[in-house]
PDB file of C-alpha atoms in Angstrom:
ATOM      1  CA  UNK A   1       0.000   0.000   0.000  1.00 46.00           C
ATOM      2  CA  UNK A   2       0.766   3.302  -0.966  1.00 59.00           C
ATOM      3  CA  UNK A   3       1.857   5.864   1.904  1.00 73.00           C
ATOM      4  CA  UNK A   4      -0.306   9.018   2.110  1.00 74.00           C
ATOM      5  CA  UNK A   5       1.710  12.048   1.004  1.00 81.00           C
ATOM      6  CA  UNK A   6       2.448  14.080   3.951  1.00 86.00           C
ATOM      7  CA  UNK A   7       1.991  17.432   2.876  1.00 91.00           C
ATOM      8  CA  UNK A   8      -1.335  16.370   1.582  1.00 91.00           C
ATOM      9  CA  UNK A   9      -2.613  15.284   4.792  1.00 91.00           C
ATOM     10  CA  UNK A  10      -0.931  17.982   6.813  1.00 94.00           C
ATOM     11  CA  UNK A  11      -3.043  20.108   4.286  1.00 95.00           C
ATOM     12  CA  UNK A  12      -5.965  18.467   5.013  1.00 94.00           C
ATOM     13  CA  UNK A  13      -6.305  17.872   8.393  1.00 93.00           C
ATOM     14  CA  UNK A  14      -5.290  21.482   8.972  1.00 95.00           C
ATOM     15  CA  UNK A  15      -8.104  23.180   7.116  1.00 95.00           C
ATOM     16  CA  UNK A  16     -10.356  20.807   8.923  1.00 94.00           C
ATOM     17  CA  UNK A  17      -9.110  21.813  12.568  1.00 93.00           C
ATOM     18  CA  UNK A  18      -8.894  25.345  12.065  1.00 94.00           C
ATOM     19  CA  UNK A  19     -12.030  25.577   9.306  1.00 94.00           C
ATOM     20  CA  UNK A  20     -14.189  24.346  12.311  1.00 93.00           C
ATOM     21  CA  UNK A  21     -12.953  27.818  14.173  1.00 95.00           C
ATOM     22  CA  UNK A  22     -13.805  29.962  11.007  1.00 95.00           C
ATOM     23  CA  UNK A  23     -16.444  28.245   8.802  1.00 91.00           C
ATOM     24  CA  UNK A  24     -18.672  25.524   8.206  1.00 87.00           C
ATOM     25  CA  UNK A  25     -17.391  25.049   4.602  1.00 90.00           C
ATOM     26  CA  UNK A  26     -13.763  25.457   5.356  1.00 93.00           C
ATOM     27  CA  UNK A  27     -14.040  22.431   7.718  1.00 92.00           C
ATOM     28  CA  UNK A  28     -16.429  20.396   5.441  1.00 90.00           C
ATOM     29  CA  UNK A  29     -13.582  20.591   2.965  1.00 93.00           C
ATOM     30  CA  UNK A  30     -11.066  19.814   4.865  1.00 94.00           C
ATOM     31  CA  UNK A  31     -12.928  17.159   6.517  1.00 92.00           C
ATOM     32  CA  UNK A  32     -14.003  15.223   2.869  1.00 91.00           C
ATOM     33  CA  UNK A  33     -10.414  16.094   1.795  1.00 93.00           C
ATOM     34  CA  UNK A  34      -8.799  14.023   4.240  1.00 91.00           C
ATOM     35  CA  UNK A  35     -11.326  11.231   4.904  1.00 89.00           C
ATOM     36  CA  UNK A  36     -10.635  11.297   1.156  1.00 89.00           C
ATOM     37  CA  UNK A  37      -6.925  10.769   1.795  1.00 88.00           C
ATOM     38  CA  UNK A  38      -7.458   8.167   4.849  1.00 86.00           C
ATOM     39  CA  UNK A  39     -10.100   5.914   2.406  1.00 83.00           C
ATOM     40  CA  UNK A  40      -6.881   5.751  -0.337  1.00 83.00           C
ATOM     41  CA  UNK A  41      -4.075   5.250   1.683  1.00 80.00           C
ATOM     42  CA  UNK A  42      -4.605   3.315   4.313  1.00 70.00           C
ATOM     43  CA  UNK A  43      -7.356   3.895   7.024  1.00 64.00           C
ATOM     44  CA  UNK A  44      -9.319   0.500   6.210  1.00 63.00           C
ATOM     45  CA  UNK A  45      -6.349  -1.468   6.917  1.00 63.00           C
ATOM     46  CA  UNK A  46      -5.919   0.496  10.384  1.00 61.00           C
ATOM     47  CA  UNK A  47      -9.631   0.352  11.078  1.00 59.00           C
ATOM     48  CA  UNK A  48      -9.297  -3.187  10.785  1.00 58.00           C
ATOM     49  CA  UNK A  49      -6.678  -3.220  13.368  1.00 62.00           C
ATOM     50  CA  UNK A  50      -8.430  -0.891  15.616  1.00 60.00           C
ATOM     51  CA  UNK A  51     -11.327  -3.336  15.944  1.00 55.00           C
ATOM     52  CA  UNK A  52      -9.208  -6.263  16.540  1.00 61.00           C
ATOM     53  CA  UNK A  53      -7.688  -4.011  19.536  1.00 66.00           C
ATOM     54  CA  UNK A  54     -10.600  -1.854  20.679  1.00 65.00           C
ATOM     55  CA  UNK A  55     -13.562  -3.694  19.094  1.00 66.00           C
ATOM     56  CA  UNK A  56     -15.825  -2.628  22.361  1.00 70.00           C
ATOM     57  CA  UNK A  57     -14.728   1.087  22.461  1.00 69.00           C
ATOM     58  CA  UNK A  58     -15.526   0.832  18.462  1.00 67.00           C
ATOM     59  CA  UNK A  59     -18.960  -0.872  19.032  1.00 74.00           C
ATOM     60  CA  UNK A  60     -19.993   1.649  21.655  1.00 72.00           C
ATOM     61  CA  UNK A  61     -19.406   4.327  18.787  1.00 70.00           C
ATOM     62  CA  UNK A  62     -21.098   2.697  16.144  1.00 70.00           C
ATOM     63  CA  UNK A  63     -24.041   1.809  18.687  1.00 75.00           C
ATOM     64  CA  UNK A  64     -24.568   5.413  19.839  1.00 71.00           C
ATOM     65  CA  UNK A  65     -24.358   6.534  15.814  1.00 68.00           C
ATOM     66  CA  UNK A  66     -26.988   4.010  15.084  1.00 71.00           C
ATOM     67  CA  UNK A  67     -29.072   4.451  18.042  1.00 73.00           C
ATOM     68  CA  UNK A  68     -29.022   8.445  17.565  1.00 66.00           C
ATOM     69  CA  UNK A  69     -30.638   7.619  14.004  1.00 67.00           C
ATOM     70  CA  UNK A  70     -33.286   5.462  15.436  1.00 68.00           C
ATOM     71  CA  UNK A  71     -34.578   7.891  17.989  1.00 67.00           C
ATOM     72  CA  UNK A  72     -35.715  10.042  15.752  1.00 62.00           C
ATOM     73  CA  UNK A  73     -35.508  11.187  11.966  1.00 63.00           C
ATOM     74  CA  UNK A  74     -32.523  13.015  11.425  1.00 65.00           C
ATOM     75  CA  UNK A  75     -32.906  17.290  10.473  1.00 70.00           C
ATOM     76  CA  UNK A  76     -29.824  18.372   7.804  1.00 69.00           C
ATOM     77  CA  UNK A  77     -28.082  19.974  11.275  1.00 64.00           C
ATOM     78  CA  UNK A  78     -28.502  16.469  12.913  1.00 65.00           C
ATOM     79  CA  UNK A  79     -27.194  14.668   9.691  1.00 69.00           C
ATOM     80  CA  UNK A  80     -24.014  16.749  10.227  1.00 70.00           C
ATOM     81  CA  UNK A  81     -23.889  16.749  14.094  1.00 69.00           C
ATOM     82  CA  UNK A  82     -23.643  12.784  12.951  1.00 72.00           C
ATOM     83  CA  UNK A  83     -21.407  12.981  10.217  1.00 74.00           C
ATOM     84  CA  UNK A  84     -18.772  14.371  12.557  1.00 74.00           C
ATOM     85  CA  UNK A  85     -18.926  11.957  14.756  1.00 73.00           C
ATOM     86  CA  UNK A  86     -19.083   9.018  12.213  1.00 74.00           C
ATOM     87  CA  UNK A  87     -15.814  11.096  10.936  1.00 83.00           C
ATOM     88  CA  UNK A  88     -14.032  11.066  14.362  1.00 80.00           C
ATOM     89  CA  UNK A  89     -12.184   7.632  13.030  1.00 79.00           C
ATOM     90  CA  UNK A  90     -10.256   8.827  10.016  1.00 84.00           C
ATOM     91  CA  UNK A  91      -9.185  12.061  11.718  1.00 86.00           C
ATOM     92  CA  UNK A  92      -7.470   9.866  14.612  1.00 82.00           C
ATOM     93  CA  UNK A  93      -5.903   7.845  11.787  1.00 83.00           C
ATOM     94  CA  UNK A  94      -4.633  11.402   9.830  1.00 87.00           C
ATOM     95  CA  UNK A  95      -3.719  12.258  12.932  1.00 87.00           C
ATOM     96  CA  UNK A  96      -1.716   9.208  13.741  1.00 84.00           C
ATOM     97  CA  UNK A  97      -0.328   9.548  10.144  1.00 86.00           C
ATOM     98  CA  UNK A  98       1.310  13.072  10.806  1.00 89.00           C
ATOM     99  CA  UNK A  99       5.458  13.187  12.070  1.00 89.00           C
ATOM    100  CA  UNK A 100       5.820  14.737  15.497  1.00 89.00           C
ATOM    101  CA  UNK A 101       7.059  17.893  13.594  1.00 90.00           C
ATOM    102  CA  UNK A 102       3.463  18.446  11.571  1.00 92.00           C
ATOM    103  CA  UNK A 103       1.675  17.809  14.570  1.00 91.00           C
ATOM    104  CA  UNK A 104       3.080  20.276  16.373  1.00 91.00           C
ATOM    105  CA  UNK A 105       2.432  22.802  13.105  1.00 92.00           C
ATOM    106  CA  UNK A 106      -1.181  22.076  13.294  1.00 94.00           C
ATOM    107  CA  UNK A 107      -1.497  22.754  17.049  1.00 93.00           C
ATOM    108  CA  UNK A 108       0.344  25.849  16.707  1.00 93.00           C
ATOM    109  CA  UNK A 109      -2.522  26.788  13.765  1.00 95.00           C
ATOM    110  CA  UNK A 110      -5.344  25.883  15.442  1.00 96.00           C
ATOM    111  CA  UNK A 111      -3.937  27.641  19.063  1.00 96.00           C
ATOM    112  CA  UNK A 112      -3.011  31.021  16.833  1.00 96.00           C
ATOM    113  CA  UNK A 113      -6.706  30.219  15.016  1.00 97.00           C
ATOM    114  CA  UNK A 114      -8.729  30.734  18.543  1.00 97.00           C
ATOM    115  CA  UNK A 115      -6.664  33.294  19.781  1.00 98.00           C
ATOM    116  CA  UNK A 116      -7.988  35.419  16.813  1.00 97.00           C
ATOM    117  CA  UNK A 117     -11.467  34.229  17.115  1.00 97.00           C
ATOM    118  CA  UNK A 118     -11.563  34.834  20.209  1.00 97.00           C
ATOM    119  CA  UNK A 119     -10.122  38.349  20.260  1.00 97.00           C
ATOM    120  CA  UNK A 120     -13.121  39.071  18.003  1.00 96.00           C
ATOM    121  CA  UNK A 121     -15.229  37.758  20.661  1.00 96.00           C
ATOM    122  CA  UNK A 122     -14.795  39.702  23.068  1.00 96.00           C
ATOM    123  CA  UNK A 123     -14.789  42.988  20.835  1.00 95.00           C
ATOM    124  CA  UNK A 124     -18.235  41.603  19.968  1.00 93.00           C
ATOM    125  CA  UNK A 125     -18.768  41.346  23.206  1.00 93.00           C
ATOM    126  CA  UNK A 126     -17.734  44.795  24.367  1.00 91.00           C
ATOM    127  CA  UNK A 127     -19.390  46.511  21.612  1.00 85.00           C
ATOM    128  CA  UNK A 128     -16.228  47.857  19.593  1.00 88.00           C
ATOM    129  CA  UNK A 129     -17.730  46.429  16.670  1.00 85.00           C
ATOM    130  CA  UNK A 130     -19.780  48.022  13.715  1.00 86.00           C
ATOM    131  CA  UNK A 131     -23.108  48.850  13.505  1.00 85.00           C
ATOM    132  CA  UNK A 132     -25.235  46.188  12.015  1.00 81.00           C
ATOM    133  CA  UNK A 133     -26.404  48.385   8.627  1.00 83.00           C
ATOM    134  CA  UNK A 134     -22.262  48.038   8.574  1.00 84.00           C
ATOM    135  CA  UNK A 135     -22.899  44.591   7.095  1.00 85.00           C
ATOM    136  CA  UNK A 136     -25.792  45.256   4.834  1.00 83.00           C
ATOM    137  CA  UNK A 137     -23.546  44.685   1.541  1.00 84.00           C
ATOM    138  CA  UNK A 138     -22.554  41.311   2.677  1.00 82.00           C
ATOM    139  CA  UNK A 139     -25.633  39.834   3.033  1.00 83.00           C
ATOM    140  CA  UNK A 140     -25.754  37.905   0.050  1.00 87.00           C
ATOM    141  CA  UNK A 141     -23.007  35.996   1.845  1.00 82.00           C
ATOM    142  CA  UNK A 142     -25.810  34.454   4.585  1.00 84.00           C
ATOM    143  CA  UNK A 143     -23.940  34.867   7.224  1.00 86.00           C
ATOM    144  CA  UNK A 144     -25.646  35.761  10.551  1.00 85.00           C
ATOM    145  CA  UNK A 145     -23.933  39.178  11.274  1.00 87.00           C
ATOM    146  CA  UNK A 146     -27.053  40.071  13.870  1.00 85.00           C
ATOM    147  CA  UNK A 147     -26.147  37.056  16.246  1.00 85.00           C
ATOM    148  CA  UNK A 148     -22.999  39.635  17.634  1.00 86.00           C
ATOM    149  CA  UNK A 149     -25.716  41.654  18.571  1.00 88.00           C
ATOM    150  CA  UNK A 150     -27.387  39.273  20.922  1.00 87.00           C
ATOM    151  CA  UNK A 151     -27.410  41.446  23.853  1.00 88.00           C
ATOM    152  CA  UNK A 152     -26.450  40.036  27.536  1.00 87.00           C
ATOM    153  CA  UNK A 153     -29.510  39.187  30.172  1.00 85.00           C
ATOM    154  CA  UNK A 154     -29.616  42.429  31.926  1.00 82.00           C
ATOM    155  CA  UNK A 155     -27.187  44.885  30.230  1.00 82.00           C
ATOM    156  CA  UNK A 156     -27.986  47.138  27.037  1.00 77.00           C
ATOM    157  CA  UNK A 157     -24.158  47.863  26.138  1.00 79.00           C
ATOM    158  CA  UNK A 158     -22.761  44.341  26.002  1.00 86.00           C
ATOM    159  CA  UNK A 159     -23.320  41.729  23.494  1.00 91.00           C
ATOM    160  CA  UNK A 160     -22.849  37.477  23.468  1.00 92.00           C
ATOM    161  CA  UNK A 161     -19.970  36.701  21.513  1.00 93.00           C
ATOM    162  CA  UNK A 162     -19.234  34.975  18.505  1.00 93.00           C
ATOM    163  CA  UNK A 163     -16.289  34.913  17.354  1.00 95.00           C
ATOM    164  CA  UNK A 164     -15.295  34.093  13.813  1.00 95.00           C
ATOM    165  CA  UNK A 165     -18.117  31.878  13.354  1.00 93.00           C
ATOM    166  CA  UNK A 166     -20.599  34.646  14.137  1.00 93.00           C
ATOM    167  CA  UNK A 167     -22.783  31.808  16.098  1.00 92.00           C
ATOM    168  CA  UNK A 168     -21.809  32.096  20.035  1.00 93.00           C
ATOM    169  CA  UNK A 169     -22.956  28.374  20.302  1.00 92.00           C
ATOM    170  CA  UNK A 170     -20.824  27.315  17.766  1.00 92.00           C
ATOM    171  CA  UNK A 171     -18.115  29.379  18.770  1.00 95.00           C
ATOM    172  CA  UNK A 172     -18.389  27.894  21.955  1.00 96.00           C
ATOM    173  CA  UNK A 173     -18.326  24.370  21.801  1.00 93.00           C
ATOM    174  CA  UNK A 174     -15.719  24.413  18.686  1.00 94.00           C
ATOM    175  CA  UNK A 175     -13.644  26.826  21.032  1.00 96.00           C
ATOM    176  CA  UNK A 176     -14.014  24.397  23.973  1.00 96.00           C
ATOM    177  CA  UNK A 177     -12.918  21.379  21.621  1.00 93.00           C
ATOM    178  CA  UNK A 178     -10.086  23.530  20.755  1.00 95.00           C
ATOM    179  CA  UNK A 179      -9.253  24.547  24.463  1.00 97.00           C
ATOM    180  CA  UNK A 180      -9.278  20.384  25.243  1.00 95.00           C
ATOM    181  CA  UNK A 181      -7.097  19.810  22.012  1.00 93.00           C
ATOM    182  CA  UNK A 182      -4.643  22.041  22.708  1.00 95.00           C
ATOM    183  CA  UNK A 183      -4.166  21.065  26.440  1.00 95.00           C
ATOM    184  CA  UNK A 184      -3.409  17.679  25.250  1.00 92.00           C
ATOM    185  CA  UNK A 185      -0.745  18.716  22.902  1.00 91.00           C
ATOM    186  CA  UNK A 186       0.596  20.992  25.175  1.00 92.00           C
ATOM    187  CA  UNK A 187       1.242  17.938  27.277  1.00 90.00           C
ATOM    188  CA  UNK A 188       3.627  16.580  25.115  1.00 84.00           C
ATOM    189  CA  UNK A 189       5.305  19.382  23.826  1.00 83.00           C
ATOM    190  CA  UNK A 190       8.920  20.808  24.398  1.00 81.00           C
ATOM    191  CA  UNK A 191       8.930  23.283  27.370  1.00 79.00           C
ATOM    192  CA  UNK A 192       8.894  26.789  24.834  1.00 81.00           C
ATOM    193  CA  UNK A 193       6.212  25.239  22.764  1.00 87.00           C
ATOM    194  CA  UNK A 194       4.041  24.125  26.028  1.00 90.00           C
ATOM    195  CA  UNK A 195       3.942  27.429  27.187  1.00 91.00           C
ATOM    196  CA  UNK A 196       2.742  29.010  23.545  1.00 92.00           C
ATOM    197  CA  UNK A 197      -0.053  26.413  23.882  1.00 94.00           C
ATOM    198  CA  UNK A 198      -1.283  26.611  27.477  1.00 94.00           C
ATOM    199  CA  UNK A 199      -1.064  30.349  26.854  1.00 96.00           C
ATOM    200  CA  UNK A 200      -3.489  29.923  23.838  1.00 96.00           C
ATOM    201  CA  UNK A 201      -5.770  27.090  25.685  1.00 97.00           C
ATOM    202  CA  UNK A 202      -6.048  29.638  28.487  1.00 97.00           C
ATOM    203  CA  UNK A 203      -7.231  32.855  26.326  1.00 97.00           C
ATOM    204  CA  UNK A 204      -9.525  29.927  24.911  1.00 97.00           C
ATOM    205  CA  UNK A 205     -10.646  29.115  28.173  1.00 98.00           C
ATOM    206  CA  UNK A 206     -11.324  32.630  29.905  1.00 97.00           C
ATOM    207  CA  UNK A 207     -13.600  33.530  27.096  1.00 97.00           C
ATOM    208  CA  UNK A 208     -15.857  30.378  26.482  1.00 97.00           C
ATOM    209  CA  UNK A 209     -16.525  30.382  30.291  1.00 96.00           C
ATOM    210  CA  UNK A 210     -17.427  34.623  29.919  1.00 95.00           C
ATOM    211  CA  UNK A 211     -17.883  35.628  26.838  1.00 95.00           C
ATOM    212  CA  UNK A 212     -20.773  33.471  24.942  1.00 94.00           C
ATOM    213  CA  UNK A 213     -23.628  32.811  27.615  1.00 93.00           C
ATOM    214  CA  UNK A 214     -23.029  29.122  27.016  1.00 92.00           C
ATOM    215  CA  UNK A 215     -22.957  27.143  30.286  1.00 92.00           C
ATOM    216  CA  UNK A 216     -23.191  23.763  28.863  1.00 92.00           C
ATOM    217  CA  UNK A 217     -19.786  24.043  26.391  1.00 93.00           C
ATOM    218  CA  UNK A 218     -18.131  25.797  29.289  1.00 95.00           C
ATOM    219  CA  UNK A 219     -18.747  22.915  31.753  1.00 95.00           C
ATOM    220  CA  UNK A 220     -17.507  20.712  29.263  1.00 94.00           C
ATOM    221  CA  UNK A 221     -14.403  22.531  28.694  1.00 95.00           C
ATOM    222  CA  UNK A 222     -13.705  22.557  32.488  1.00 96.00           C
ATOM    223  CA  UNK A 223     -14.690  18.742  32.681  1.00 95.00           C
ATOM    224  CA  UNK A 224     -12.597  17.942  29.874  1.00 94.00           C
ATOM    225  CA  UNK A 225      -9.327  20.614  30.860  1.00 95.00           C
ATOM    226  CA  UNK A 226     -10.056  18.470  34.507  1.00 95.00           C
ATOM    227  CA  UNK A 227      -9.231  14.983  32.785  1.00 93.00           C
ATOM    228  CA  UNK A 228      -6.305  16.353  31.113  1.00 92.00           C
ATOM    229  CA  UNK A 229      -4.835  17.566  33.998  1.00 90.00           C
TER     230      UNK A 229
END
């Protein structure tokens, strides 16, 4: 069997880890591109191995995809709430694919990624951000420039945050993913490098527990920061 060409999959895998920070599209791309990549070049073979290894943890996955089908017919935003779980296997093989030296590229991407989104968060969130007839011209573009003026329970001069995904909910459970991601890397990085990534897991942290008004990705985040620890 072939092996997957590196820079391809670095490529791939990155759009897909920061595209979930930025846009739905970018990471749909990047996520076909490299389940694309895993399907060529090798990620039957290592699914087969997987099973052999950790057939329960495996059938636990595939139950709760199946069963989530079952319960009820799936919407379009279930169908892709599925699809990236179904798509959690090939991006632990990509993953597994990529030298020490790429992975610690991509972390540094997606940590530089969620510092940016979510230094636009909290701008959106302090109201140094422009008027929403500002965005009239784009709105051919569909995307929902009035959710960064969701104002907070109680205040008049402070909105929920969105980040670059201009959704606070998404930009808070992507975020939180990212915060979790990130503090696993940084545990097996060189001491410089750990520090560049805690730093960015921390901004990451601070402003999905204040900035979006969403308690259920925040607990999550701490839950899953907890575990890492």
């Amino acid at each position: 069997m072939r092996s997957v060409p590196p820079a391809a999959l670095f490529f791939g895998l990155t759009l897909w880890a920061a595209g979930v920070l930025v846009h739905e599209l970018l990471a749909t791309v990047g996520a076909v591109f490299t389940t694309a990549l895993a399907l060529r070049f090798g990620w039957p073979v290592a699914l087969a191995a997987s099973v052999r290894r950790s057939w329960l943890l495996l059938a636990g996955l595939a139950g709760g995809l199946l069963l989530s089908l079952l319960v009820a017919a799936p919407t379009p935003g279930g169908l892709a709430r599925w699809l990236d779980w179904a798509l959690v296997l090939p991006a632990a093989w990509a993953w597994r694919s990529l030298d020490e030296a790429a992975q610690r590229r991509l972390a540094t991407v997606v940590g530089a990624v969620l510092v940016v989104s979510c230094a636009l968060a909290w701008l959106q969130h302090l109201g140094v951000w422009p008027e929403p007839d500002a965005f009239a011209g784009l709105s051919w573009t569909r995307l929902p420039f009035h959710r960064v003026f969701e104002v907070v329970p109680g205040r008049t001069d402070r909105f929920m945050g969105a980040g670059l995904l201009l959704h606070r909910l998404k930009f808070a459970n992507t975020g939180a993913l990212a915060v979790v991601a990130l503090s696993v890397a940084a545990t097996r990085a060189s001491s410089r490098r750990r520090w560049l990534l805690v730093a960015s897991a921390s901004v990451g942290f601070v402003t999905v527990a204040v900035v979006p008004h969403a308690r259920a990705a925040a607990v999550g985040m701490a839950i899953g920061v907890a575990l890492v620890v």
